[in-house]
Short mmCIF file of C-alpha atoms in Angstrom, two decimals:
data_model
loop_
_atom_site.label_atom_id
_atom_site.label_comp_id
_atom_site.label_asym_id
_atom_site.label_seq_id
_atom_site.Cartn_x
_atom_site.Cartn_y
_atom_site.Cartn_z
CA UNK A 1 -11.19 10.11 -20.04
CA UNK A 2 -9.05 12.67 -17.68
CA UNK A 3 -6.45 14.14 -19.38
CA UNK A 4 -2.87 12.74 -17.85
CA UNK A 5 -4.66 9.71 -16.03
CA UNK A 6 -2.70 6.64 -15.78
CA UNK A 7 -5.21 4.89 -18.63
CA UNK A 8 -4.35 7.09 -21.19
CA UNK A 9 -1.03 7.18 -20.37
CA UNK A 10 -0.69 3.45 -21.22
CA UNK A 11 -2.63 3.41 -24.15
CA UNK A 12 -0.32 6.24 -25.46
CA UNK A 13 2.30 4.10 -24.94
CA UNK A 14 1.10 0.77 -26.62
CA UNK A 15 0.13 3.36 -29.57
CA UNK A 16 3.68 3.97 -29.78
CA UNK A 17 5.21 0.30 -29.08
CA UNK A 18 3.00 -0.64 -31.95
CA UNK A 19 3.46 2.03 -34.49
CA UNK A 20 7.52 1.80 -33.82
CA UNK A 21 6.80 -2.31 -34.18
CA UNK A 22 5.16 -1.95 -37.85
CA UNK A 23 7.85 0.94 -38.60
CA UNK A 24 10.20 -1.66 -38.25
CA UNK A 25 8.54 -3.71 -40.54
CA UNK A 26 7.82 -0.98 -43.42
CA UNK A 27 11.95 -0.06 -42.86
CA UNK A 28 12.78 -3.34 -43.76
CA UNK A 29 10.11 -3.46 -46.77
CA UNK A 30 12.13 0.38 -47.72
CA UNK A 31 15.38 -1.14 -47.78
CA UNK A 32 14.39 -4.56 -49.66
CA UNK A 33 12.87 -2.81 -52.64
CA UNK A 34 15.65 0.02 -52.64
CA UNK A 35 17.90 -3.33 -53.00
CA UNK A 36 16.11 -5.55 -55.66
CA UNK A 37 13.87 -2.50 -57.78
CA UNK A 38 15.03 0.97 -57.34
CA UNK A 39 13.34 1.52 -60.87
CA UNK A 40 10.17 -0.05 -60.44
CA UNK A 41 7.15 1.66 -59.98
CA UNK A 42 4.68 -0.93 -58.58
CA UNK A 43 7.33 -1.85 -55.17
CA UNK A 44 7.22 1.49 -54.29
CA UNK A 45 3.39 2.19 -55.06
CA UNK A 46 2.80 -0.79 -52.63
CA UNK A 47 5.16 0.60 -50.07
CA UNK A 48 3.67 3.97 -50.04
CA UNK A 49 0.04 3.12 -50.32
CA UNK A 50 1.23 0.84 -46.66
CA UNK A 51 2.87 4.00 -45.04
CA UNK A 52 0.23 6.16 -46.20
CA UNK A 53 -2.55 3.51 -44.45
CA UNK A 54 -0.15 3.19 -41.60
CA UNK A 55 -0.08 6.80 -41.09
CA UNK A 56 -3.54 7.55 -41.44
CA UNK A 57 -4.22 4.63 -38.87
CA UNK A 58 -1.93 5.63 -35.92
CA UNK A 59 -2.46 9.65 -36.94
CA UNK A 60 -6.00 9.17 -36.10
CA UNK A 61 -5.66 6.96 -33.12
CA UNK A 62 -3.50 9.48 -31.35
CA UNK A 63 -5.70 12.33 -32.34
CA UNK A 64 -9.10 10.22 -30.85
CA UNK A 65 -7.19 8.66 -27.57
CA UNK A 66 -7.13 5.02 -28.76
CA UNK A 67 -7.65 2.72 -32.14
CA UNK A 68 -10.42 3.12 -33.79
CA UNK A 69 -11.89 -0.50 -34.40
CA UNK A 70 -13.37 0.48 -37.75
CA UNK A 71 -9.74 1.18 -38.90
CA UNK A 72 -8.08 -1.96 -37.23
CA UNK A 73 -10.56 -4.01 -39.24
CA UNK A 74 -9.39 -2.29 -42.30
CA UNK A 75 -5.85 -2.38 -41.47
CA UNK A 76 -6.32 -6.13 -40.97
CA UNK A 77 -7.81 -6.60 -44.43
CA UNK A 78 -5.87 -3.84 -46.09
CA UNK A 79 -2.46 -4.57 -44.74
CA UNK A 80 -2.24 -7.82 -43.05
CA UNK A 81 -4.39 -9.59 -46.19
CA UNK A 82 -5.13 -7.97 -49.29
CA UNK A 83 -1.41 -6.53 -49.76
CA UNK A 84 0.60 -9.90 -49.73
CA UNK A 85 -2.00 -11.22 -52.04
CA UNK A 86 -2.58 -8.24 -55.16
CA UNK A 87 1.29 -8.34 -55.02
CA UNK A 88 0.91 -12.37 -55.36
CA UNK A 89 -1.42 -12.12 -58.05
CA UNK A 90 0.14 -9.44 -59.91
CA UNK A 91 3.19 -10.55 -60.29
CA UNK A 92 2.79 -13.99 -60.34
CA UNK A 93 0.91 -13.06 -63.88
CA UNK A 94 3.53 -11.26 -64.48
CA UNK A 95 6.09 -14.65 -64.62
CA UNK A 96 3.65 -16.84 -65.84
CA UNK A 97 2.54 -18.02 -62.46
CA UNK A 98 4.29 -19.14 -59.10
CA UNK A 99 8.28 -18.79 -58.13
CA UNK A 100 10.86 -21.19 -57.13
CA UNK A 101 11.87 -20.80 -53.86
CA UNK A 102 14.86 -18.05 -53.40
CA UNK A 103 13.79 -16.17 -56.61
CA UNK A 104 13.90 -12.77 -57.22
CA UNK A 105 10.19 -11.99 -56.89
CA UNK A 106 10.06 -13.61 -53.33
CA UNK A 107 13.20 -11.13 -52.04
CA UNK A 108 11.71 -8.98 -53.33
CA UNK A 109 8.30 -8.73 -52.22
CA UNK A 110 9.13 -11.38 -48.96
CA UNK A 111 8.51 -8.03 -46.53
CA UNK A 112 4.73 -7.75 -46.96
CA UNK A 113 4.69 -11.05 -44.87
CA UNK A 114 6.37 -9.20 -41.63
CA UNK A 115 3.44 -7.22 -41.88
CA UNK A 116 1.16 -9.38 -40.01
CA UNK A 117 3.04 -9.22 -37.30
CA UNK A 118 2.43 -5.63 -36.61
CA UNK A 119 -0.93 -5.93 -38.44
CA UNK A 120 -1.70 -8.28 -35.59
CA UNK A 121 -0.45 -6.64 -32.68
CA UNK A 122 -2.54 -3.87 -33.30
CA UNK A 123 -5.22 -6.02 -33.61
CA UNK A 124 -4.91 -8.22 -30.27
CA UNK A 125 -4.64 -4.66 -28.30
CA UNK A 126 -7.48 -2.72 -29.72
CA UNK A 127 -10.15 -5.31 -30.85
CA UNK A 128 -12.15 -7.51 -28.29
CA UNK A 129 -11.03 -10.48 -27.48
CA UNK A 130 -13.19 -13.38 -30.04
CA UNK A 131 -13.20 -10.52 -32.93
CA UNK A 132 -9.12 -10.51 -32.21
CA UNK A 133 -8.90 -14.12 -32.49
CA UNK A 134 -10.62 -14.08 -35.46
CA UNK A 135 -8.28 -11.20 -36.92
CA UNK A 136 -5.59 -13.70 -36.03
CA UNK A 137 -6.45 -16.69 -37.97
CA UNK A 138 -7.44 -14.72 -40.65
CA UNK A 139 -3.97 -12.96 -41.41
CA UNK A 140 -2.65 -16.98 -40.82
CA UNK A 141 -5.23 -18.21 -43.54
CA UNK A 142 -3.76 -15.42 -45.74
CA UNK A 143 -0.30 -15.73 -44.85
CA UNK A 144 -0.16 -20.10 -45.53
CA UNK A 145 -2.52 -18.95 -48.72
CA UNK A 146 0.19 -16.45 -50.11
CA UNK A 147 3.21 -18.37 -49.19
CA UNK A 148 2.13 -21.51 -51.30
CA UNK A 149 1.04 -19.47 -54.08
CA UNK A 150 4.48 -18.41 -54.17
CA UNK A 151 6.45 -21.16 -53.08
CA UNK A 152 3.76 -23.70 -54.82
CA UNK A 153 1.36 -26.36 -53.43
CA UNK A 154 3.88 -28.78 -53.98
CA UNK A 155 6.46 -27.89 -51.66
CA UNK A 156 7.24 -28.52 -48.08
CA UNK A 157 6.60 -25.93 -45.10
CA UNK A 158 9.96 -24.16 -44.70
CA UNK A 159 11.20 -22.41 -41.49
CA UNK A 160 10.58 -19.07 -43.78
CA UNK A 161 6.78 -20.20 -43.59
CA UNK A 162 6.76 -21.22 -39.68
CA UNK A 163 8.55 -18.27 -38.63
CA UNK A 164 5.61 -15.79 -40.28
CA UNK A 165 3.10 -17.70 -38.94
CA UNK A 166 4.66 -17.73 -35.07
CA UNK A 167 4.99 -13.91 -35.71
CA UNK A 168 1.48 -13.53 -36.09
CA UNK A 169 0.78 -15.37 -33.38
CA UNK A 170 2.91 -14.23 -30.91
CA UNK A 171 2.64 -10.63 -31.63
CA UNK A 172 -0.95 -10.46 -30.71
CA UNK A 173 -0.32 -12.44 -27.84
CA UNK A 174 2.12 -10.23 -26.04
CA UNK A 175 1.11 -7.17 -27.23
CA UNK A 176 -2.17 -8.33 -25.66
CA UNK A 177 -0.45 -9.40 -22.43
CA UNK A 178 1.46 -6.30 -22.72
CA UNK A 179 -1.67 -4.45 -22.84
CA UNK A 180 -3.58 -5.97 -19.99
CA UNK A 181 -0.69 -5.46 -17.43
CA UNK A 182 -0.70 -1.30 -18.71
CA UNK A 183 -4.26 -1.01 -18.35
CA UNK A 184 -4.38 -3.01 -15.18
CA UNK A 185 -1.90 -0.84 -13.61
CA UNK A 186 -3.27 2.37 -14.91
CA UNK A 187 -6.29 1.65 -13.55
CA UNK A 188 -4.76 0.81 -9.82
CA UNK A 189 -2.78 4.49 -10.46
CA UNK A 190 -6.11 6.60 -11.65
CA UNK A 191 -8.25 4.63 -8.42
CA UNK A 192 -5.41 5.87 -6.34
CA UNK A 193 -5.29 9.27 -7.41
CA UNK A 194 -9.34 8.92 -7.00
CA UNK A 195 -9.02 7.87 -3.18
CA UNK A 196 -6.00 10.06 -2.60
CA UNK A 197 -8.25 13.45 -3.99
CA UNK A 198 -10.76 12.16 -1.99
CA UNK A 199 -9.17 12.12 1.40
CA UNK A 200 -7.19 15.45 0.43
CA UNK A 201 -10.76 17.33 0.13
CA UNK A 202 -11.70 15.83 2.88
CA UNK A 203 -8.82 16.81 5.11
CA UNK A 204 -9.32 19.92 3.45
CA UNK A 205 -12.86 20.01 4.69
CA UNK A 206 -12.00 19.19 8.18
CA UNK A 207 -9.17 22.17 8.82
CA UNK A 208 -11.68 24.98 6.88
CA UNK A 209 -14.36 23.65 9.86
CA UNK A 210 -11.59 23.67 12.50
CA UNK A 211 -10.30 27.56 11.21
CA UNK A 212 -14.20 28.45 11.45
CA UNK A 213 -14.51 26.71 14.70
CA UNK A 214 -10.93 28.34 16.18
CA UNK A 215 -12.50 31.94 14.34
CA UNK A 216 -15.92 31.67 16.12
CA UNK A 217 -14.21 30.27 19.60
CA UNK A 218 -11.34 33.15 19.59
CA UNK A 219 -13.94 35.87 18.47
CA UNK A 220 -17.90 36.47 17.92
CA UNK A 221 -18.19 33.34 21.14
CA UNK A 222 -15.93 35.11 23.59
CA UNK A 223 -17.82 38.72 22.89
CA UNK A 224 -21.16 37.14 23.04
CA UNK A 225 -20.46 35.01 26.66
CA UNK A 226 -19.13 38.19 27.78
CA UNK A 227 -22.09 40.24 27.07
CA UNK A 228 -24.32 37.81 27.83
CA UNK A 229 -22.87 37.36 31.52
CA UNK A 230 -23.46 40.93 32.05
CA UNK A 231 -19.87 42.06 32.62
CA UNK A 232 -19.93 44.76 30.11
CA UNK A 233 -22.57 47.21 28.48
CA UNK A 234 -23.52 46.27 24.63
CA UNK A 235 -24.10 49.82 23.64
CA UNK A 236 -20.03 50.83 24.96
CA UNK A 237 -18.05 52.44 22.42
CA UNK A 238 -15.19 50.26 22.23
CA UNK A 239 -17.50 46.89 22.64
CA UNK A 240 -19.24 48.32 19.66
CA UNK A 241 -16.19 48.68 18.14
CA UNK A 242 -14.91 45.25 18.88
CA UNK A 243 -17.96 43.46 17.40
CA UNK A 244 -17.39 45.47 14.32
CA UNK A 245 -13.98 44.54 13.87
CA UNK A 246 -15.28 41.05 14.69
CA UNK A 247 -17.73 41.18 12.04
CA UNK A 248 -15.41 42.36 9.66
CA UNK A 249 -13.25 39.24 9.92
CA UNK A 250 -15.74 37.00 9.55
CA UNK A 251 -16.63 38.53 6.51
CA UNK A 252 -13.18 38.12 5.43
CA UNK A 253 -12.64 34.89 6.16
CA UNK A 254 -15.64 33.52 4.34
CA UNK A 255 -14.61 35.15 1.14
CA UNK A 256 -10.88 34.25 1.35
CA UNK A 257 -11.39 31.27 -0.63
CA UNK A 258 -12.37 33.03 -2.74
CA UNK A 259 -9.56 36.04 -3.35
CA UNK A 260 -6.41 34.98 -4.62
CA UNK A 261 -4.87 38.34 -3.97
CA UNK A 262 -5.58 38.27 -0.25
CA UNK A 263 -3.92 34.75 0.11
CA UNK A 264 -0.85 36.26 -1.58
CA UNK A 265 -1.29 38.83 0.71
CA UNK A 266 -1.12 36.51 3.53
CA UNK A 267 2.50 35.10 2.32
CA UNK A 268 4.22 37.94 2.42
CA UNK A 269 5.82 39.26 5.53
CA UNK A 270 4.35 41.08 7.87
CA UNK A 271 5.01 43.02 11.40
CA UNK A 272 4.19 40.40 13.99
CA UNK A 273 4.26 43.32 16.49
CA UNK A 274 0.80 44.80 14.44
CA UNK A 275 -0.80 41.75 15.11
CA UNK A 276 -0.16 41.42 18.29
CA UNK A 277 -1.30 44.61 19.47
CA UNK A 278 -4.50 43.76 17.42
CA UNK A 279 -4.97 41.13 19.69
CA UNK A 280 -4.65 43.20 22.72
CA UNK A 281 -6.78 46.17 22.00
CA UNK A 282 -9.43 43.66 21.26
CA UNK A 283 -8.82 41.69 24.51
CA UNK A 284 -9.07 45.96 26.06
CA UNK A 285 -12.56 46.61 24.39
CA UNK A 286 -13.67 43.72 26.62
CA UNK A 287 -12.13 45.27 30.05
CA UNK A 288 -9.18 43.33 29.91
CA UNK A 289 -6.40 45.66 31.30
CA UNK A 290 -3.03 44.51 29.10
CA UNK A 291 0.37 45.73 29.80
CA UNK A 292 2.33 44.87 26.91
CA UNK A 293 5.84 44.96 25.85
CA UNK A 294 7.64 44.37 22.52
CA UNK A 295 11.32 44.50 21.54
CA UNK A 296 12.80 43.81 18.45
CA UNK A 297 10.54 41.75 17.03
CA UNK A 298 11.20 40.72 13.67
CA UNK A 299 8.70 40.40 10.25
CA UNK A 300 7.75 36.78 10.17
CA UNK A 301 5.17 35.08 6.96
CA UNK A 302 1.77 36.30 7.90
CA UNK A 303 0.25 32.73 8.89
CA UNK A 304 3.02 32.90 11.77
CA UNK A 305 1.61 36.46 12.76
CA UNK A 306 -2.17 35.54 12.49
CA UNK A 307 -1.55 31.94 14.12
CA UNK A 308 0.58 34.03 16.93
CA UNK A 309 -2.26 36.98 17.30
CA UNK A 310 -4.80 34.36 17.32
CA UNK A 311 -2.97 32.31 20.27
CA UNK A 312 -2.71 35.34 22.37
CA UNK A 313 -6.36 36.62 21.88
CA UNK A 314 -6.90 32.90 23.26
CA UNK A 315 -4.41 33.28 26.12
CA UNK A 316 -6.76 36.57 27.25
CA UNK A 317 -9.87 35.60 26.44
CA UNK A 318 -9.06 32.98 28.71
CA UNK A 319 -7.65 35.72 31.73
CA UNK A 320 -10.45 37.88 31.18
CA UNK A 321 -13.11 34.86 31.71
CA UNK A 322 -11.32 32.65 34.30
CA UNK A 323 -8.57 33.80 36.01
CA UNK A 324 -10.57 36.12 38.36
CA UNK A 325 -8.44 39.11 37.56
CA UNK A 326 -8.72 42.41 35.43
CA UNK A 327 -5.06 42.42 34.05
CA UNK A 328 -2.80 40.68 31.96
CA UNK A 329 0.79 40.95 30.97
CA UNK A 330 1.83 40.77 27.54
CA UNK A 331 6.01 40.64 26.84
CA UNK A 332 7.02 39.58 22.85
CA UNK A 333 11.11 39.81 21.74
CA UNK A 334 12.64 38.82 19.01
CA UNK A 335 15.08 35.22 19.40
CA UNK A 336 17.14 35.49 16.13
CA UNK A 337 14.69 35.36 13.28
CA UNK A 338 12.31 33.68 15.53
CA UNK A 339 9.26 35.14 18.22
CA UNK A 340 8.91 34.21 21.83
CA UNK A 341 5.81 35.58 23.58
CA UNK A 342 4.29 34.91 26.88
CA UNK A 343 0.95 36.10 28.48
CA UNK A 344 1.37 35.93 32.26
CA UNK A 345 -1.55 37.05 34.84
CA UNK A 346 -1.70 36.95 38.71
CA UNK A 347 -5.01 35.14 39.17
CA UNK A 348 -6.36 32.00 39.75
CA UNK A 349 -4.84 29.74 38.41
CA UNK A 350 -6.01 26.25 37.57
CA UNK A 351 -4.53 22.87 37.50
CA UNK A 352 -4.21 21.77 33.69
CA UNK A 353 -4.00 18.09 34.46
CA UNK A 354 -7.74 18.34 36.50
CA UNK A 355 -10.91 17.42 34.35
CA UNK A 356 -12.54 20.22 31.96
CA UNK A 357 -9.10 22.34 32.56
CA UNK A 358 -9.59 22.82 36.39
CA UNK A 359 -10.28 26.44 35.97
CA UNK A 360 -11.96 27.99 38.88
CA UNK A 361 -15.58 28.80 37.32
CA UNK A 362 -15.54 25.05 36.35
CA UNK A 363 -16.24 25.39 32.88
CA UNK A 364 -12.81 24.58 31.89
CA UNK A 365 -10.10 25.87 28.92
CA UNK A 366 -9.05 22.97 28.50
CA UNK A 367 -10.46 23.26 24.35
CA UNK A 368 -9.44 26.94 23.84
CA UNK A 369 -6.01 25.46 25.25
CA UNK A 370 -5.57 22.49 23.05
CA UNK A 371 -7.09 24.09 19.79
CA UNK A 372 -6.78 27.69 19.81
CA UNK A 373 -3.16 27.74 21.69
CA UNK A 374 -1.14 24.19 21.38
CA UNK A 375 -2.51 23.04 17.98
CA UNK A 376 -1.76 26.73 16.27
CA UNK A 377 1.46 26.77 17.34
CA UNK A 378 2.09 23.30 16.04
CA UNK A 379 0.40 24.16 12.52
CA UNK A 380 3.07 27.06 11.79
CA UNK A 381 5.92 24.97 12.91
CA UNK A 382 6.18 26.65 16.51
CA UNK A 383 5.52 25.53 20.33
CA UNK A 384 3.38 26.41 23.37
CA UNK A 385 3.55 25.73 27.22
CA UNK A 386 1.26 26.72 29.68
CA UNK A 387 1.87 26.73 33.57
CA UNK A 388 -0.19 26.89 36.43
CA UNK A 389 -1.56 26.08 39.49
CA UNK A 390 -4.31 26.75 41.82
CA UNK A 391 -3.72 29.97 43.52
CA UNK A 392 -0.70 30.96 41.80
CA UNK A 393 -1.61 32.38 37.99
CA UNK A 394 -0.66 31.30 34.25
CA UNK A 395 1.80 31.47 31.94
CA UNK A 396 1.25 30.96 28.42
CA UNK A 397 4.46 30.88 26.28
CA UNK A 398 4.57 30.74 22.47
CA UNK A 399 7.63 30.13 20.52
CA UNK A 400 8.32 30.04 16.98
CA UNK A 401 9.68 28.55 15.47
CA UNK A 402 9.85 25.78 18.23
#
């Protein structure tokens, strides 16, 4: 049983409608023999020997999670049975045998029949169905048997009589209904909670493979096409460099998960200006020529700054591989506590609404445009727009927040 689910929650609270339901019943029994026998010792034996019994009953059902069905047997004998009839027997030896109806005895001692109301209520939740029938008709074989011997054989049923006997009844009856609808709908809550975990790891799946995807895309992919097309030597200094840092980030970003300190880290504040010039001196160890200016830029959460850097490493990887041009331009001011950056070159160009991105290789950005620029900049709250044309260069402009 989870801790907190919506089951346990409902059988905590029939364990408490039921234990205030027989507290009724033993305040009632507390105040009759405080009335009729403040003096007498057997009233009061009876009465505590029932709230000791009722005590240890509910005291171990909340410290298991539930009733114990061993115990609800007992109560049922103990409480609901054998209680209104030693009392019976005792003092009905006591007067000679039986009472007349309104005597002393029966105002007396007339309290131990509300019992099997509770008695039974606890019975129709926690027993089975057939074994809480059968608890039923035996507290209403025990109640009719006790009520004659006190009343005698020879008298009528009185209303005294039908209203115990409907109490027993009924009480098991709702308190099962009661039940039933509580566990039914703590069920439906705990299956809920179930599905809704479910899809939450899975979405949570999905955007780790999408940040691993937009890390390998952004990074370790563009340095490897770039090498791999022969445009730059593997043993340079500051392509060395790069795949260093490169590696380095990798490392760090499998074992983020894992270090609690670094995603504090990543909360606080940082220079957006740092990370941006990150991203240019790695887009520079790959040829890229980048003339960039900053002004005023403010400190913004540090999953604005990394979403930002990581957009602009995007906007030049993509220069650098299809715009047919050496140099970029780079300009990032502060707007109020907000960022607005654009990455402008003089190349190409490409039509964004052509197949695969249009670009003029033919292997397209359309991807690196829709994952690693627009849906960044949509994750941290911000906004992106990219224009171009053939012939005429791109501009790449990131805002946030939007």
């Amino acid at each position: 049983m989870r801790v907190g689910s919506g089951l346990q929650r409902a059988q905590r609270f029939m364990m408490l409608a039921t234990v205030l339901y027989r507290a009724s019943h033993l305040t009632a029994g507390f105040a009759a023999v405080l009335r009729k026998a403040p003096g007498e010792v057997l009233p009061w034996a009876v009465l505590g020997g029932i709230l000791a019994f009722s005590a240890w009953l509910y005291g171990n059902a909340y410290a298991r999670g539930w009733f114990d069905r061993r115990w609800v047997w007992a109560d049922v004998l103990v409480t609901g049975c054998s209680g209104p009839l030693l009392v019976c027997l005792a003092t009905g030896a006591r007067s000679g045998g039986g009472w007349v109806p309104g005597g002393a005895e029966v105002a007396l001692y007339g309290w131990l029949f509300l019992l099997g109301g509770s008695v039974s209520a606890a019975a129709g939740v926690a027993l089975a169905p057939r074994p809480a029938v059968g608890a039923v008709l035996l507290l209403l074989g025990t109640t009719l048997a006790a009520y004659l011997w006190v009343i005698g054989p020879e008298a009528a049923p009185g209303s005294a009589l039908v209203g115990h006997l409907n109490s027993v009844v009924s009480s098991a009856v709702m308190a099962r209904v009661f039940w039933w609808y509580l566990r039914r709908q703590g069920t439906q809550l705990d299956e809920a909670k179930a599905r809704a975990l479910t899809a939450e790891a899975a979405r949570a799946r999905q955007a780790e493979r999408i940040a691993h995807h937009r890390a390998l895309h952004d990074t370790v992919l563009a340095t490897l096409t770039t090498i791999a097309a022969g445009r730059l030597d593997a043993n340079a200094p500051l392509v060395r460099e790069r795949c260093a840092r490169e590696a380095a980030y990798l490392r760090r970003l499998i074992q983020r998960e894992d270090d609690p300190e670094a995603a504090g880290a990543e909360a606080a504040e940082v220079a957006v200006g740092t990370a941006l010039e990150e991203a240019v001196h790695s887009a520079e160890c790959l040829g890229l020529k980048v003339t960039a200016q900053y002004h005023e830029l403010p400190a913004v959460p540090g999953p604005v700054a990394t979403a930002l850097a990581a957009a602009v490493s995007e906007a030049l990887n993509n220069v650098r591989c299809h715009a047919a041009t050496g140099q970029a331009f780079l300009t990032a001011v502060g707007v109020g506590e907000g960022v607005s950056v654009t990455v402008v070159d003089r190349g190409a160009g490409f039509d964004p609404r052509a197949p695969g991105g249009g670009t003029p290789d033919g292997s397209g950005s359309g991807t690196g445009l829709r994952r690693s620029i627009h849906a960044r900049l949509a994750e941290i709250g911000g906004q992106s727009e990219v224009d171009s044309a053939p012939g005429e260069g791109t501009s790449v402009q990131l805002r946030w927040p939007a």
